[in-house]
PDB file of C-alpha atoms in Angstrom:
ATOM      1  CA  UNK A 887     -16.341 -19.584  -7.349  1.00 43.00           C
ATOM      2  CA  UNK A 888     -13.928 -16.467  -8.278  1.00 54.00           C
ATOM      3  CA  UNK A 889     -11.235 -14.968  -6.650  1.00 57.00           C
ATOM      4  CA  UNK A 890     -11.215 -11.555  -5.008  1.00 73.00           C
ATOM      5  CA  UNK A 891      -8.086  -9.570  -5.566  1.00 82.00           C
ATOM      6  CA  UNK A 892      -6.715  -7.442  -2.909  1.00 87.00           C
ATOM      7  CA  UNK A 893      -6.501  -3.828  -3.933  1.00 89.00           C
ATOM      8  CA  UNK A 894      -2.738  -1.572  -3.420  1.00 91.00           C
ATOM      9  CA  UNK A 895      -1.484   1.521  -4.012  1.00 93.00           C
ATOM     10  CA  UNK A 896       1.142   1.741  -6.660  1.00 90.00           C
ATOM     11  CA  UNK A 897       3.219   4.279  -7.958  1.00 93.00           C
ATOM     12  CA  UNK A 898       4.081   5.451 -10.947  1.00 93.00           C
ATOM     13  CA  UNK A 899       7.888   6.382 -11.014  1.00 93.00           C
ATOM     14  CA  UNK A 900       7.540   8.884 -13.652  1.00 94.00           C
ATOM     15  CA  UNK A 901       5.984  11.228 -11.730  1.00 96.00           C
ATOM     16  CA  UNK A 902       7.467  10.388  -8.621  1.00 95.00           C
ATOM     17  CA  UNK A 903       9.536  13.276  -7.195  1.00 95.00           C
ATOM     18  CA  UNK A 904      10.487  12.454  -4.144  1.00 95.00           C
ATOM     19  CA  UNK A 905       8.880  14.852  -2.024  1.00 95.00           C
ATOM     20  CA  UNK A 906       8.145  12.836   0.319  1.00 94.00           C
ATOM     21  CA  UNK A 907       4.903  13.839   1.516  1.00 95.00           C
ATOM     22  CA  UNK A 908       2.872  10.246   1.195  1.00 95.00           C
ATOM     23  CA  UNK A 909       4.992   9.603   4.009  1.00 93.00           C
ATOM     24  CA  UNK A 910       3.932  12.283   6.117  1.00 91.00           C
ATOM     25  CA  UNK A 911       0.436  11.953   5.249  1.00 93.00           C
ATOM     26  CA  UNK A 912       0.657   8.138   5.904  1.00 92.00           C
ATOM     27  CA  UNK A 913       2.326   9.000   9.251  1.00 89.00           C
ATOM     28  CA  UNK A 914      -0.555  11.715   9.913  1.00 86.00           C
ATOM     29  CA  UNK A 915      -3.365   9.770   9.028  1.00 88.00           C
ATOM     30  CA  UNK A 916      -2.195   6.266  11.845  1.00 84.00           C
ATOM     31  CA  UNK A 917      -1.448   9.205  14.365  1.00 78.00           C
ATOM     32  CA  UNK A 918      -3.707   7.182  17.068  1.00 67.00           C
ATOM     33  CA  UNK A 919      -2.431  10.109  19.925  1.00 63.00           C
ATOM     34  CA  UNK A 920      -4.411  13.359  19.586  1.00 55.00           C
ATOM     35  CA  UNK A 921      -1.222  15.696  18.116  1.00 56.00           C
ATOM     36  CA  UNK A 922      -1.835  18.336  16.010  1.00 56.00           C
ATOM     37  CA  UNK A 923       1.610  17.891  13.894  1.00 59.00           C
ATOM     38  CA  UNK A 924       2.834  15.181  11.346  1.00 57.00           C
ATOM     39  CA  UNK A 925       5.745  13.995  14.045  1.00 56.00           C
ATOM     40  CA  UNK A 926       7.394  15.608  17.385  1.00 58.00           C
ATOM     41  CA  UNK A 927       9.828  14.440  20.191  1.00 57.00           C
ATOM     42  CA  UNK A 928       7.846  12.172  21.423  1.00 64.00           C
ATOM     43  CA  UNK A 929       5.615  10.881  18.666  1.00 64.00           C
ATOM     44  CA  UNK A 930       8.200  10.341  15.707  1.00 68.00           C
ATOM     45  CA  UNK A 931       6.936   9.226  11.971  1.00 76.00           C
ATOM     46  CA  UNK A 932       6.545   6.317  11.052  1.00 83.00           C
ATOM     47  CA  UNK A 933       4.678   5.639   8.040  1.00 89.00           C
ATOM     48  CA  UNK A 934       3.943   2.612   6.325  1.00 91.00           C
ATOM     49  CA  UNK A 935       5.524   4.111   2.581  1.00 92.00           C
ATOM     50  CA  UNK A 936       9.002   4.671   1.750  1.00 91.00           C
ATOM     51  CA  UNK A 937       9.889   6.659  -0.804  1.00 93.00           C
ATOM     52  CA  UNK A 938      13.027   4.995  -2.627  1.00 92.00           C
ATOM     53  CA  UNK A 939      15.863   6.229  -4.476  1.00 92.00           C
ATOM     54  CA  UNK A 940      18.214   4.352  -7.126  1.00 93.00           C
ATOM     55  CA  UNK A 941      19.464   6.100  -9.727  1.00 93.00           C
ATOM     56  CA  UNK A 942      17.559   9.279 -10.950  1.00 91.00           C
ATOM     57  CA  UNK A 943      13.481   6.778 -10.104  1.00 92.00           C
ATOM     58  CA  UNK A 944      11.743   7.448  -7.708  1.00 91.00           C
ATOM     59  CA  UNK A 945       9.275   5.090  -6.494  1.00 91.00           C
ATOM     60  CA  UNK A 946       6.590   4.747  -2.926  1.00 92.00           C
ATOM     61  CA  UNK A 947       7.460   1.440  -1.668  1.00 92.00           C
ATOM     62  CA  UNK A 948       4.048  -0.157  -0.233  1.00 92.00           C
ATOM     63  CA  UNK A 949       2.683  -3.785   1.192  1.00 95.00           C
ATOM     64  CA  UNK A 950       0.859  -4.719  -2.566  1.00 94.00           C
ATOM     65  CA  UNK A 951      -1.193  -7.048  -0.261  1.00 95.00           C
ATOM     66  CA  UNK A 952      -1.047 -10.361  -1.870  1.00 94.00           C
ATOM     67  CA  UNK A 953      -3.591 -12.877  -1.978  1.00 91.00           C
ATOM     68  CA  UNK A 954      -1.120 -15.627  -0.514  1.00 93.00           C
ATOM     69  CA  UNK A 955       0.435 -13.446   1.140  1.00 96.00           C
ATOM     70  CA  UNK A 956       3.707 -14.727   2.304  1.00 97.00           C
ATOM     71  CA  UNK A 957       4.078 -12.859   5.475  1.00 97.00           C
ATOM     72  CA  UNK A 958       1.084 -14.236   6.812  1.00 97.00           C
ATOM     73  CA  UNK A 959       2.425 -17.440   5.721  1.00 97.00           C
ATOM     74  CA  UNK A 960       4.955 -17.042   8.323  1.00 98.00           C
ATOM     75  CA  UNK A 961       3.014 -14.817  10.791  1.00 97.00           C
ATOM     76  CA  UNK A 962       4.686 -17.824  13.419  1.00 96.00           C
ATOM     77  CA  UNK A 963       1.357 -16.364  15.909  1.00 97.00           C
ATOM     78  CA  UNK A 964      -1.121 -15.401  12.914  1.00 97.00           C
ATOM     79  CA  UNK A 965      -1.339 -12.120  13.330  1.00 97.00           C
ATOM     80  CA  UNK A 966      -1.811 -10.985   9.769  1.00 97.00           C
ATOM     81  CA  UNK A 967      -4.598 -11.664   8.177  1.00 95.00           C
ATOM     82  CA  UNK A 968      -6.437 -11.289   4.688  1.00 92.00           C
ATOM     83  CA  UNK A 969      -9.404  -8.858   6.046  1.00 90.00           C
ATOM     84  CA  UNK A 970     -12.030  -7.722   3.695  1.00 87.00           C
ATOM     85  CA  UNK A 971      -9.537  -8.112   0.554  1.00 86.00           C
ATOM     86  CA  UNK A 972      -6.732  -6.564   2.390  1.00 91.00           C
ATOM     87  CA  UNK A 973      -3.634  -7.806   4.566  1.00 95.00           C
ATOM     88  CA  UNK A 974      -3.586  -6.500   8.325  1.00 95.00           C
ATOM     89  CA  UNK A 975      -1.286  -6.371  11.344  1.00 96.00           C
ATOM     90  CA  UNK A 976      -3.120  -7.005  14.552  1.00 95.00           C
ATOM     91  CA  UNK A 977      -0.210  -5.460  16.619  1.00 89.00           C
ATOM     92  CA  UNK A 978      -2.107  -6.286  19.832  1.00 92.00           C
ATOM     93  CA  UNK A 979      -1.138 -10.523  19.113  1.00 96.00           C
ATOM     94  CA  UNK A 980       2.006  -9.071  16.974  1.00 96.00           C
ATOM     95  CA  UNK A 981       5.407 -10.233  18.751  1.00 95.00           C
ATOM     96  CA  UNK A 982       8.070  -8.513  16.864  1.00 94.00           C
ATOM     97  CA  UNK A 983       9.760 -11.977  15.673  1.00 95.00           C
ATOM     98  CA  UNK A 984      10.949  -9.255  11.963  1.00 95.00           C
ATOM     99  CA  UNK A 985       9.715 -13.318   9.653  1.00 97.00           C
ATOM    100  CA  UNK A 986       6.975 -11.266   8.061  1.00 97.00           C
ATOM    101  CA  UNK A 987       9.650  -8.197   7.077  1.00 96.00           C
ATOM    102  CA  UNK A 988      12.085 -11.085   5.930  1.00 97.00           C
ATOM    103  CA  UNK A 989       9.402 -12.856   3.981  1.00 98.00           C
ATOM    104  CA  UNK A 990       7.883  -9.568   2.134  1.00 97.00           C
ATOM    105  CA  UNK A 991       9.418  -9.944  -1.206  1.00 96.00           C
ATOM    106  CA  UNK A 992       8.640  -6.130  -1.784  1.00 94.00           C
ATOM    107  CA  UNK A 993      10.898  -4.774   1.559  1.00 94.00           C
ATOM    108  CA  UNK A 994       7.127  -3.392   2.679  1.00 95.00           C
ATOM    109  CA  UNK A 995       6.857  -4.380   5.868  1.00 95.00           C
ATOM    110  CA  UNK A 996       8.383  -1.872   8.879  1.00 91.00           C
ATOM    111  CA  UNK A 997       9.468  -2.374  12.226  1.00 89.00           C
ATOM    112  CA  UNK A 998       7.898   0.402  14.872  1.00 82.00           C
ATOM    113  CA  UNK A 999      10.587   0.279  18.324  1.00 73.00           C
ATOM    114  CA  UNK A1000       7.886   2.419  20.549  1.00 67.00           C
ATOM    115  CA  UNK A1001       8.477   0.300  23.411  1.00 70.00           C
ATOM    116  CA  UNK A1002       8.424  -3.457  22.033  1.00 82.00           C
ATOM    117  CA  UNK A1003       9.192  -4.302  17.924  1.00 88.00           C
ATOM    118  CA  UNK A1004       5.757  -4.245  16.267  1.00 92.00           C
ATOM    119  CA  UNK A1005       4.702  -4.901  12.394  1.00 93.00           C
ATOM    120  CA  UNK A1006       3.653  -1.896  10.715  1.00 92.00           C
ATOM    121  CA  UNK A1007       2.567  -1.768   6.874  1.00 95.00           C
ATOM    122  CA  UNK A1008       0.798   0.068   4.265  1.00 94.00           C
ATOM    123  CA  UNK A1009      -3.329  -1.089   6.071  1.00 93.00           C
ATOM    124  CA  UNK A1010      -5.309   0.669   3.285  1.00 93.00           C
ATOM    125  CA  UNK A1011      -6.301   3.356   5.045  1.00 92.00           C
ATOM    126  CA  UNK A1012      -8.062   1.087   7.267  1.00 85.00           C
ATOM    127  CA  UNK A1013     -11.274   2.607   8.692  1.00 74.00           C
ATOM    128  CA  UNK A1014     -10.817   5.728   6.265  1.00 82.00           C
ATOM    129  CA  UNK A1015     -13.002   5.939   3.562  1.00 81.00           C
ATOM    130  CA  UNK A1016      -9.731   8.120   1.955  1.00 91.00           C
ATOM    131  CA  UNK A1017      -6.759   7.168   1.179  1.00 95.00           C
ATOM    132  CA  UNK A1018      -4.045   9.465   2.572  1.00 95.00           C
ATOM    133  CA  UNK A1019      -0.612   9.246   0.449  1.00 96.00           C
ATOM    134  CA  UNK A1020      -3.137   9.138  -3.192  1.00 96.00           C
ATOM    135  CA  UNK A1021      -4.732  12.691  -1.569  1.00 96.00           C
ATOM    136  CA  UNK A1022      -1.957  13.848  -0.804  1.00 96.00           C
ATOM    137  CA  UNK A1023       0.636  12.941  -3.566  1.00 97.00           C
ATOM    138  CA  UNK A1024       0.941  16.662  -5.644  1.00 97.00           C
ATOM    139  CA  UNK A1025       1.768  14.607  -8.548  1.00 96.00           C
ATOM    140  CA  UNK A1026      -0.820  12.328  -8.133  1.00 96.00           C
ATOM    141  CA  UNK A1027       1.150   9.443  -8.697  1.00 96.00           C
ATOM    142  CA  UNK A1028       0.162   7.518  -6.483  1.00 96.00           C
ATOM    143  CA  UNK A1029      -3.281   5.170  -7.422  1.00 93.00           C
ATOM    144  CA  UNK A1030      -5.319   2.132  -6.073  1.00 91.00           C
ATOM    145  CA  UNK A1031      -5.222  -1.231  -8.266  1.00 87.00           C
ATOM    146  CA  UNK A1032      -8.121  -2.581  -8.559  1.00 84.00           C
ATOM    147  CA  UNK A1033      -7.177  -5.715 -10.662  1.00 82.00           C
ATOM    148  CA  UNK A1034     -10.903  -6.876 -12.238  1.00 83.00           C
ATOM    149  CA  UNK A1035     -11.582  -3.344 -12.909  1.00 84.00           C
ATOM    150  CA  UNK A1036      -8.628  -2.265 -14.329  1.00 83.00           C
ATOM    151  CA  UNK A1037      -8.319  -5.788 -16.524  1.00 86.00           C
ATOM    152  CA  UNK A1038     -12.389  -4.772 -17.389  1.00 88.00           C
ATOM    153  CA  UNK A1039     -10.990  -1.673 -19.074  1.00 87.00           C
ATOM    154  CA  UNK A1040      -8.124  -2.169 -20.440  1.00 88.00           C
ATOM    155  CA  UNK A1041     -10.325  -6.045 -22.374  1.00 91.00           C
ATOM    156  CA  UNK A1042     -12.947  -2.788 -23.829  1.00 91.00           C
ATOM    157  CA  UNK A1043     -10.223  -0.700 -25.045  1.00 90.00           C
ATOM    158  CA  UNK A1044      -9.207  -3.537 -26.577  1.00 91.00           C
ATOM    159  CA  UNK A1045     -11.970  -3.793 -28.400  1.00 90.00           C
ATOM    160  CA  UNK A1046     -12.989  -0.452 -29.005  1.00 89.00           C
ATOM    161  CA  UNK A1047      -9.405  -0.235 -30.130  1.00 88.00           C
ATOM    162  CA  UNK A1048     -10.260  -3.543 -32.435  1.00 88.00           C
ATOM    163  CA  UNK A1049     -13.459  -2.017 -33.687  1.00 86.00           C
ATOM    164  CA  UNK A1050     -11.927   0.994 -34.571  1.00 82.00           C
ATOM    165  CA  UNK A1051      -9.049  -0.762 -37.049  1.00 76.00           C
ATOM    166  CA  UNK A1052     -11.413  -2.303 -38.572  1.00 68.00           C
ATOM    167  CA  UNK A1053     -13.479   0.812 -39.873  1.00 69.00           C
ATOM    168  CA  UNK A1054     -10.144   1.596 -41.168  1.00 61.00           C
ATOM    169  CA  UNK A1055      -9.953  -1.350 -43.473  1.00 55.00           C
TER     170      UNK A1055
END
């Protein structure tokens, strides 16, 4: 049986300029209301990734869709599941216990508090064909990582490098 790995979005800290456009694009993409703007007094901006700065290093932090997801393991009601190779939260089942936020090694889970606490995190723009944060980033600092494809590409690159090195000898 072949293990399938979940894809996730990762940032290149060398390219991130802390503009937070990814946060705005994420919030707009996940706004279930028909609001034409990103946020207003009734509809708060609720991104599912968080640009974080330490010193002069900036980078969005978001869910890595772990195959053996600690957040899903600790969810008391089973609201967090690995579905279609991504970790998703069923917001209707979430009881807001915060255990998932504590268990996440990346700090990628936020609790929205509109009328009750509900866990919220990157869902890879579930249901959309494009990733809002990746598309919006002006410096192309964000990219979708598929580990299987990444490994295959690196193996091919290594093979070509070895072949070329053999020609030089």
